[in-house]
Amino acid sequence: MQIHPTIDGLRAALAANPNARVALVPTMGNLHDGHISLMRQAREHADVVVASIFINRLQFGPNEDFDKYPRTFEADCARLEEAGVDHLFAPLEAEMYPTPQHYHVEPNPAHTDMLDGAARPGHFRGMATVVLKLFNIVRPQVAVFGKKDYQQLMIISNMVNEFALPIEIIRGETCRADDGLALSSRNGYLSAEERVEAPRLQRQLRRIRERIAAGERDRLRLETEAVAELAAHGWQPDYVSIRRRSDLQVPAAHDDSPLVVLAAARLGKTRLIDNLEI
Ligand code: PAF
């Protein structure tokens, strides 16, 4: 695997193989099996796989975990190498943002002022800005993002459509630990006791899916019960919400569009998110 700290270096390396179909998998590092499964999916869709590792300050709020976000570069490189990734783009901040970033992608507020966007103002603007910049740097034909960050994936898909970017977006399934907890770089913040409690979030989502499959129509009741159940076990829930998959809007009573249930809740100091298509 070639490691490129600069845009010019990466572009020169990719130019050596101009007809190759290139897949990009953007990450912020601290890679786990979920990321590696995205790399493997990228390989199925492309001749050349490029991963990026960049902890994007623009998508962190002032009181969020930018400074303590885990930085595990050596271990990440070893995992990417083992997964058969061809190129790693790993710029320093001075390379990505040599001047302050004055131009930003402003996603549709109907897609950002809710769910995770409501709790993290500016997060999706910073995320979409860096993703567009990475797309411009790498010029991939394919990009792979995990469904674990469902709202992020929806916003990226809409950005690609509205800017007519010639990029196919592949949606990677969420990888889970044996007890159901969705893999996340932030799981490492959990204490041993919290780690035992953490799968409750996924269990609540599964319960909602089962109740809907069994004919329950009162979505608000299901959401409220799940929030109460989490709170009763020491969580601070942000939301548990049943939405349309396509645009994450609240479905009308007789809307039979495909649905997804999404949740975010704080366990101790760690904010966990998860979702399940229903
Ligand atoms: O999902 C992430 O890790 C980040 O939001 C991304 C897409 C790499 C942009 O910084």
mmCIF file of C-alpha atoms and ligand atoms in Angstrom:
data_model
loop_
_atom_site.group_PDB
_atom_site.id
_atom_site.type_symbol
_atom_site.label_atom_id
_atom_site.label_comp_id
_atom_site.label_asym_id
_atom_site.label_seq_id
_atom_site.Cartn_x
_atom_site.Cartn_y
_atom_site.Cartn_z
ATOM 1 C CA MET A 1 0.000 0.000 0.000
ATOM 2 C CA GLN A 2 1.264 3.444 -0.897
ATOM 3 C CA ILE A 3 0.794 6.165 1.712
ATOM 4 C CA HIS A 4 0.290 9.713 0.426
ATOM 5 C CA PRO A 5 0.372 12.700 2.761
ATOM 6 C CA THR A 6 -0.104 15.166 -0.117
ATOM 7 C CA ILE A 7 -2.766 15.766 -2.759
ATOM 8 C CA ASP A 8 -0.147 16.022 -5.519
ATOM 9 C CA GLY A 9 1.463 12.725 -4.485
ATOM 10 C CA LEU A 10 -1.856 10.886 -4.485
ATOM 11 C CA ARG A 11 -2.913 12.363 -7.826
ATOM 12 C CA ALA A 12 0.427 11.457 -9.423
ATOM 13 C CA ALA A 13 0.119 7.875 -8.215
ATOM 14 C CA LEU A 14 -3.461 7.544 -9.503
ATOM 15 C CA ALA A 15 -2.472 9.096 -12.842
ATOM 16 C CA ALA A 16 -0.186 6.108 -13.455
ATOM 17 C CA ASN A 17 -3.310 4.015 -14.009
ATOM 18 C CA PRO A 18 -5.694 6.392 -15.834
ATOM 19 C CA ASN A 19 -8.262 3.811 -16.974
ATOM 20 C CA ALA A 20 -8.688 2.164 -13.598
ATOM 21 C CA ARG A 21 -12.024 2.333 -11.802
ATOM 22 C CA VAL A 22 -11.234 3.932 -8.457
ATOM 23 C CA ALA A 23 -13.161 3.452 -5.202
ATOM 24 C CA LEU A 24 -12.756 5.776 -2.222
ATOM 25 C CA VAL A 25 -13.491 4.850 1.388
ATOM 26 C CA PRO A 26 -13.199 7.965 3.550
ATOM 27 C CA THR A 27 -12.512 7.408 7.261
ATOM 28 C CA MET A 28 -11.276 9.259 10.314
ATOM 29 C CA GLY A 29 -9.035 6.335 11.302
ATOM 30 C CA ASN A 30 -9.181 4.171 14.444
ATOM 31 C CA LEU A 31 -10.267 1.449 12.069
ATOM 32 C CA HIS A 32 -12.367 -1.527 13.159
ATOM 33 C CA ASP A 33 -13.920 -4.482 11.329
ATOM 34 C CA GLY A 34 -16.738 -2.247 10.074
ATOM 35 C CA HIS A 35 -14.254 -0.097 8.138
ATOM 36 C CA ILE A 36 -12.460 -3.154 6.816
ATOM 37 C CA SER A 37 -15.722 -4.552 5.495
ATOM 38 C CA LEU A 38 -16.230 -1.236 3.608
ATOM 39 C CA MET A 39 -12.735 -1.667 2.084
ATOM 40 C CA ARG A 40 -13.661 -5.161 0.924
ATOM 41 C CA GLN A 41 -16.879 -3.881 -0.650
ATOM 42 C CA ALA A 42 -14.888 -1.166 -2.386
ATOM 43 C CA ARG A 43 -12.659 -3.857 -3.878
ATOM 44 C CA GLU A 44 -15.709 -5.606 -5.366
ATOM 45 C CA HIS A 45 -16.598 -2.436 -7.272
ATOM 46 C CA ALA A 46 -13.236 -1.103 -8.408
ATOM 47 C CA ASP A 47 -9.737 -1.883 -9.687
ATOM 48 C CA VAL A 48 -8.035 0.540 -7.319
ATOM 49 C CA VAL A 49 -9.063 1.121 -3.697
ATOM 50 C CA VAL A 50 -8.158 4.365 -1.973
ATOM 51 C CA ALA A 51 -8.782 4.804 1.756
ATOM 52 C CA SER A 52 -8.441 8.150 3.442
ATOM 53 C CA ILE A 53 -7.721 8.918 7.072
ATOM 54 C CA PHE A 54 -8.392 12.483 8.100
ATOM 55 C CA ILE A 55 -9.924 13.673 11.356
ATOM 56 C CA ASN A 56 -11.939 16.560 10.036
ATOM 57 C CA ARG A 57 -12.048 19.407 12.528
ATOM 58 C CA LEU A 58 -14.860 21.086 10.559
ATOM 59 C CA GLN A 59 -17.395 18.442 11.558
ATOM 60 C CA PHE A 60 -16.724 18.603 15.313
ATOM 61 C CA GLY A 61 -18.538 21.063 17.563
ATOM 62 C CA PRO A 62 -16.537 23.157 20.082
ATOM 63 C CA ASN A 63 -17.441 20.810 22.954
ATOM 64 C CA GLU A 64 -17.014 17.570 21.035
ATOM 65 C CA ASP A 65 -14.205 15.035 21.044
ATOM 66 C CA PHE A 66 -11.887 16.333 18.282
ATOM 67 C CA ASP A 67 -8.845 16.479 20.589
ATOM 68 C CA LYS A 68 -9.403 13.111 22.181
ATOM 69 C CA TYR A 69 -10.593 11.327 19.014
ATOM 70 C CA PRO A 70 -8.438 8.155 18.914
ATOM 71 C CA ARG A 71 -5.397 8.429 16.630
ATOM 72 C CA THR A 72 -4.049 4.952 15.812
ATOM 73 C CA PHE A 73 -2.211 5.529 12.542
ATOM 74 C CA GLU A 74 0.302 2.635 12.664
ATOM 75 C CA ALA A 75 -2.333 0.038 13.515
ATOM 76 C CA ASP A 76 -4.683 1.494 10.882
ATOM 77 C CA CYS A 77 -2.008 1.199 8.186
ATOM 78 C CA ALA A 78 -1.407 -2.438 9.094
ATOM 79 C CA ARG A 79 -5.131 -3.219 8.837
ATOM 80 C CA LEU A 80 -5.499 -1.434 5.495
ATOM 81 C CA GLU A 81 -2.443 -3.187 4.124
ATOM 82 C CA GLU A 82 -3.883 -6.540 5.191
ATOM 83 C CA ALA A 83 -7.234 -5.661 3.584
ATOM 84 C CA GLY A 84 -5.486 -5.100 0.253
ATOM 85 C CA VAL A 85 -6.036 -1.346 0.012
ATOM 86 C CA ASP A 86 -3.859 0.157 -2.737
ATOM 87 C CA HIS A 87 -3.493 3.770 -1.614
ATOM 88 C CA LEU A 88 -3.927 5.570 1.671
ATOM 89 C CA PHE A 89 -4.458 9.322 1.538
ATOM 90 C CA ALA A 90 -3.502 10.636 4.978
ATOM 91 C CA PRO A 91 -3.053 14.400 4.832
ATOM 92 C CA LEU A 92 -2.129 16.690 7.694
ATOM 93 C CA GLU A 93 -4.520 19.523 8.417
ATOM 94 C CA ALA A 94 -2.202 21.986 6.671
ATOM 95 C CA GLU A 95 -2.595 19.974 3.461
ATOM 96 C CA MET A 96 -6.392 19.764 3.587
ATOM 97 C CA TYR A 97 -6.948 23.257 4.934
ATOM 98 C CA PRO A 98 -3.871 25.360 4.006
ATOM 99 C CA THR A 99 -6.084 28.404 4.471
ATOM 100 C CA PRO A 100 -9.266 28.492 6.537
ATOM 101 C CA GLN A 101 -12.043 26.782 4.559
ATOM 102 C CA HIS A 102 -14.263 29.699 3.496
ATOM 103 C CA TYR A 103 -16.406 27.748 1.023
ATOM 104 C CA HIS A 104 -18.724 25.135 2.490
ATOM 105 C CA VAL A 105 -21.332 22.675 1.349
ATOM 106 C CA GLU A 106 -24.633 23.749 2.895
ATOM 107 C CA PRO A 107 -26.819 20.629 2.959
ATOM 108 C CA ASN A 108 -30.596 20.856 2.773
ATOM 109 C CA PRO A 109 -31.716 22.054 6.242
ATOM 110 C CA ALA A 110 -34.628 19.602 6.041
ATOM 111 C CA HIS A 111 -31.957 16.894 6.114
ATOM 112 C CA THR A 112 -29.741 18.390 8.803
ATOM 113 C CA ASP A 113 -31.959 20.166 11.361
ATOM 114 C CA MET A 114 -33.184 16.897 12.864
ATOM 115 C CA LEU A 115 -31.913 13.696 14.474
ATOM 116 C CA ASP A 116 -28.107 13.922 14.750
ATOM 117 C CA GLY A 117 -28.007 17.344 13.117
ATOM 118 C CA ALA A 118 -30.235 18.783 15.855
ATOM 119 C CA ALA A 119 -27.798 17.594 18.537
ATOM 120 C CA ARG A 120 -24.686 18.484 16.503
ATOM 121 C CA PRO A 121 -25.210 21.856 14.793
ATOM 122 C CA GLY A 122 -22.810 22.331 11.859
ATOM 123 C CA HIS A 123 -21.718 18.693 11.894
ATOM 124 C CA PHE A 124 -23.197 17.733 8.522
ATOM 125 C CA ARG A 125 -22.016 20.960 6.872
ATOM 126 C CA GLY A 126 -18.439 20.170 7.946
ATOM 127 C CA MET A 127 -18.821 16.526 6.961
ATOM 128 C CA ALA A 128 -20.268 17.290 3.507
ATOM 129 C CA THR A 129 -17.569 19.906 2.891
ATOM 130 C CA VAL A 130 -14.721 17.501 3.556
ATOM 131 C CA VAL A 131 -16.387 14.675 1.624
ATOM 132 C CA LEU A 132 -16.809 16.910 -1.442
ATOM 133 C CA LYS A 133 -13.173 17.960 -1.083
ATOM 134 C CA LEU A 134 -12.049 14.320 -0.842
ATOM 135 C CA PHE A 135 -14.135 13.511 -3.926
ATOM 136 C CA ASN A 136 -12.366 16.324 -5.801
ATOM 137 C CA ILE A 137 -8.949 15.172 -4.651
ATOM 138 C CA VAL A 138 -9.411 11.471 -5.428
ATOM 139 C CA ARG A 139 -11.957 11.703 -8.296
ATOM 140 C CA PRO A 140 -13.337 8.218 -7.578
ATOM 141 C CA GLN A 141 -15.992 6.490 -9.672
ATOM 142 C CA VAL A 142 -17.271 4.738 -6.537
ATOM 143 C CA ALA A 143 -17.380 5.709 -2.860
ATOM 144 C CA VAL A 144 -18.388 3.489 0.043
ATOM 145 C CA PHE A 145 -20.076 4.713 3.242
ATOM 146 C CA GLY A 146 -21.537 2.670 6.100
ATOM 147 C CA LYS A 147 -25.230 2.585 6.939
ATOM 148 C CA LYS A 148 -24.249 2.977 10.581
ATOM 149 C CA ASP A 149 -24.183 6.742 9.892
ATOM 150 C CA TYR A 150 -27.537 6.642 8.125
ATOM 151 C CA GLN A 151 -28.186 10.383 8.079
ATOM 152 C CA GLN A 152 -24.657 11.048 6.817
ATOM 153 C CA LEU A 153 -25.201 8.539 4.016
ATOM 154 C CA MET A 154 -28.527 10.147 3.039
ATOM 155 C CA ILE A 155 -26.938 13.620 2.942
ATOM 156 C CA ILE A 156 -23.975 12.414 0.869
ATOM 157 C CA SER A 157 -26.292 10.649 -1.601
ATOM 158 C CA ASN A 158 -28.329 13.844 -1.989
ATOM 159 C CA MET A 159 -25.198 15.963 -2.405
ATOM 160 C CA VAL A 160 -23.948 13.623 -5.135
ATOM 161 C CA ASN A 161 -27.316 13.806 -6.917
ATOM 162 C CA GLU A 162 -27.763 17.568 -6.651
ATOM 163 C CA PHE A 163 -24.203 18.347 -7.802
ATOM 164 C CA ALA A 164 -24.458 15.653 -10.511
ATOM 165 C CA LEU A 165 -21.207 14.116 -9.312
ATOM 166 C CA PRO A 166 -20.303 11.061 -11.422
ATOM 167 C CA ILE A 167 -19.846 8.856 -8.359
ATOM 168 C CA GLU A 168 -21.696 5.693 -7.437
ATOM 169 C CA ILE A 169 -22.395 5.566 -3.703
ATOM 170 C CA ILE A 170 -22.264 2.090 -2.171
ATOM 171 C CA ARG A 171 -24.095 1.577 1.126
ATOM 172 C CA GLY A 172 -22.184 -0.710 3.512
ATOM 173 C CA GLU A 173 -24.071 -2.805 6.067
ATOM 174 C CA THR A 174 -23.355 -2.118 9.740
ATOM 175 C CA CYS A 175 -20.920 -4.547 11.397
ATOM 176 C CA ARG A 176 -21.845 -5.663 14.891
ATOM 177 C CA ALA A 177 -20.172 -7.343 17.852
ATOM 178 C CA ASP A 178 -21.598 -10.751 18.838
ATOM 179 C CA ASP A 179 -23.899 -9.072 21.363
ATOM 180 C CA GLY A 180 -25.345 -6.746 18.681
ATOM 181 C CA LEU A 181 -23.472 -3.522 19.489
ATOM 182 C CA ALA A 182 -22.721 -1.643 16.267
ATOM 183 C CA LEU A 183 -18.965 -1.269 15.805
ATOM 184 C CA SER A 184 -17.842 2.328 16.229
ATOM 185 C CA SER A 185 -14.596 4.118 16.919
ATOM 186 C CA ARG A 186 -16.326 5.700 19.910
ATOM 187 C CA ASN A 187 -17.041 2.306 21.577
ATOM 188 C CA GLY A 188 -13.519 2.531 22.951
ATOM 189 C CA TYR A 189 -14.682 5.349 25.257
ATOM 190 C CA LEU A 190 -17.042 2.956 27.106
ATOM 191 C CA SER A 191 -16.081 1.638 30.554
ATOM 192 C CA ALA A 192 -16.290 -2.157 31.056
ATOM 193 C CA GLU A 193 -19.657 -1.757 32.765
ATOM 194 C CA GLU A 194 -21.012 0.545 30.039
ATOM 195 C CA ARG A 195 -19.830 -1.882 27.359
ATOM 196 C CA VAL A 196 -22.057 -4.576 28.923
ATOM 197 C CA GLU A 197 -25.026 -2.183 28.913
ATOM 198 C CA ALA A 198 -24.417 -0.748 25.418
ATOM 199 C CA PRO A 199 -26.191 -3.467 23.326
ATOM 200 C CA ARG A 200 -29.497 -2.384 24.901
ATOM 201 C CA LEU A 201 -29.697 0.337 22.236
ATOM 202 C CA GLN A 202 -29.750 -2.242 19.444
ATOM 203 C CA ARG A 203 -32.156 -4.461 21.389
ATOM 204 C CA GLN A 204 -34.634 -1.574 21.616
ATOM 205 C CA LEU A 205 -34.455 -1.062 17.851
ATOM 206 C CA ARG A 206 -34.982 -4.768 17.214
ATOM 207 C CA ARG A 207 -37.973 -4.735 19.554
ATOM 208 C CA ILE A 208 -39.511 -1.868 17.568
ATOM 209 C CA ARG A 209 -38.935 -3.771 14.330
ATOM 210 C CA GLU A 210 -40.609 -6.887 15.788
ATOM 211 C CA ARG A 211 -43.588 -4.912 17.107
ATOM 212 C CA ILE A 212 -44.129 -3.242 13.741
ATOM 213 C CA ALA A 213 -43.838 -6.598 11.969
ATOM 214 C CA ALA A 214 -46.464 -7.911 14.405
ATOM 215 C CA GLY A 215 -48.861 -5.155 13.296
ATOM 216 C CA GLU A 216 -48.272 -2.339 15.827
ATOM 217 C CA ARG A 217 -49.209 0.947 14.113
ATOM 218 C CA ASP A 218 -48.688 3.433 16.942
ATOM 219 C CA ARG A 219 -45.130 4.526 16.095
ATOM 220 C CA LEU A 220 -45.066 7.294 18.671
ATOM 221 C CA ARG A 221 -45.836 4.820 21.419
ATOM 222 C CA LEU A 222 -43.001 2.548 20.291
ATOM 223 C CA GLU A 223 -40.557 5.469 20.252
ATOM 224 C CA THR A 224 -41.685 6.736 23.653
ATOM 225 C CA GLU A 225 -41.419 3.292 25.222
ATOM 226 C CA ALA A 226 -37.899 2.794 23.870
ATOM 227 C CA VAL A 227 -36.779 6.182 25.195
ATOM 228 C CA ALA A 228 -38.263 5.373 28.620
ATOM 229 C CA GLU A 229 -36.603 1.951 28.675
ATOM 230 C CA LEU A 230 -33.188 3.449 27.885
ATOM 231 C CA ALA A 231 -33.634 6.221 30.454
ATOM 232 C CA ALA A 232 -34.612 3.636 33.075
ATOM 233 C CA HIS A 233 -31.256 1.955 32.534
ATOM 234 C CA GLY A 234 -29.182 5.093 32.989
ATOM 235 C CA TRP A 235 -29.022 6.329 29.382
ATOM 236 C CA GLN A 236 -29.685 9.901 28.301
ATOM 237 C CA PRO A 237 -31.557 9.373 25.031
ATOM 238 C CA ASP A 238 -31.418 12.079 22.323
ATOM 239 C CA TYR A 239 -33.977 10.395 20.103
ATOM 240 C CA VAL A 240 -35.521 7.129 19.015
ATOM 241 C CA SER A 241 -37.344 7.865 15.798
ATOM 242 C CA ILE A 242 -39.048 5.935 13.017
ATOM 243 C CA ARG A 243 -38.460 7.627 9.674
ATOM 244 C CA ARG A 244 -38.755 7.122 5.945
ATOM 245 C CA ARG A 245 -35.517 5.627 4.640
ATOM 246 C CA SER A 246 -35.357 7.864 1.569
ATOM 247 C CA ASP A 247 -35.288 11.300 3.229
ATOM 248 C CA LEU A 248 -35.527 10.549 6.970
ATOM 249 C CA GLN A 249 -38.750 12.507 7.281
ATOM 250 C CA VAL A 250 -41.503 11.393 9.666
ATOM 251 C CA PRO A 251 -43.878 9.169 7.672
ATOM 252 C CA ALA A 252 -47.526 10.183 7.493
ATOM 253 C CA ALA A 253 -50.009 7.750 9.066
ATOM 254 C CA HIS A 254 -50.747 5.809 5.870
ATOM 255 C CA ASP A 255 -47.337 6.228 4.252
ATOM 256 C CA ASP A 256 -46.120 2.738 3.365
ATOM 257 C CA SER A 257 -42.605 3.808 2.282
ATOM 258 C CA PRO A 258 -39.729 1.663 3.558
ATOM 259 C CA LEU A 259 -38.810 2.733 7.081
ATOM 260 C CA VAL A 260 -35.781 2.869 9.328
ATOM 261 C CA VAL A 261 -35.671 3.375 13.077
ATOM 262 C CA LEU A 262 -32.786 5.524 14.293
ATOM 263 C CA ALA A 263 -31.541 6.177 17.806
ATOM 264 C CA ALA A 264 -28.912 8.229 19.579
ATOM 265 C CA ALA A 265 -28.300 8.140 23.304
ATOM 266 C CA ARG A 266 -25.569 8.978 25.741
ATOM 267 C CA LEU A 267 -24.231 6.266 28.030
ATOM 268 C CA GLY A 268 -22.039 7.954 30.595
ATOM 269 C CA LYS A 269 -19.893 10.324 28.543
ATOM 270 C CA THR A 270 -20.223 8.366 25.288
ATOM 271 C CA ARG A 271 -22.818 9.195 22.656
ATOM 272 C CA LEU A 272 -23.837 6.097 20.701
ATOM 273 C CA ILE A 273 -25.938 5.970 17.531
ATOM 274 C CA ASP A 274 -27.537 3.048 15.786
ATOM 275 C CA ASN A 275 -30.325 2.275 13.328
ATOM 276 C CA LEU A 276 -32.242 -0.609 11.844
ATOM 277 C CA GLU A 277 -34.166 -0.819 8.579
ATOM 278 C CA ILE A 278 -37.693 -2.075 9.316
HETATM 279 O O1 PAF B 1 -17.953 8.808 8.779
HETATM 280 C C1 PAF B 1 -16.850 9.337 8.944
HETATM 281 O O2 PAF B 1 -15.884 8.728 9.429
HETATM 282 C C2 PAF B 1 -16.651 10.789 8.566
HETATM 283 O O3 PAF B 1 -17.822 11.522 8.781
HETATM 284 C C3 PAF B 1 -16.177 10.978 7.113
HETATM 285 C C4 PAF B 1 -17.213 10.468 6.116
HETATM 286 C C5 PAF B 1 -14.859 10.239 6.916
HETATM 287 C C6 PAF B 1 -15.943 12.458 6.812
HETATM 288 O O4 PAF B 1 -14.995 13.007 7.671
#
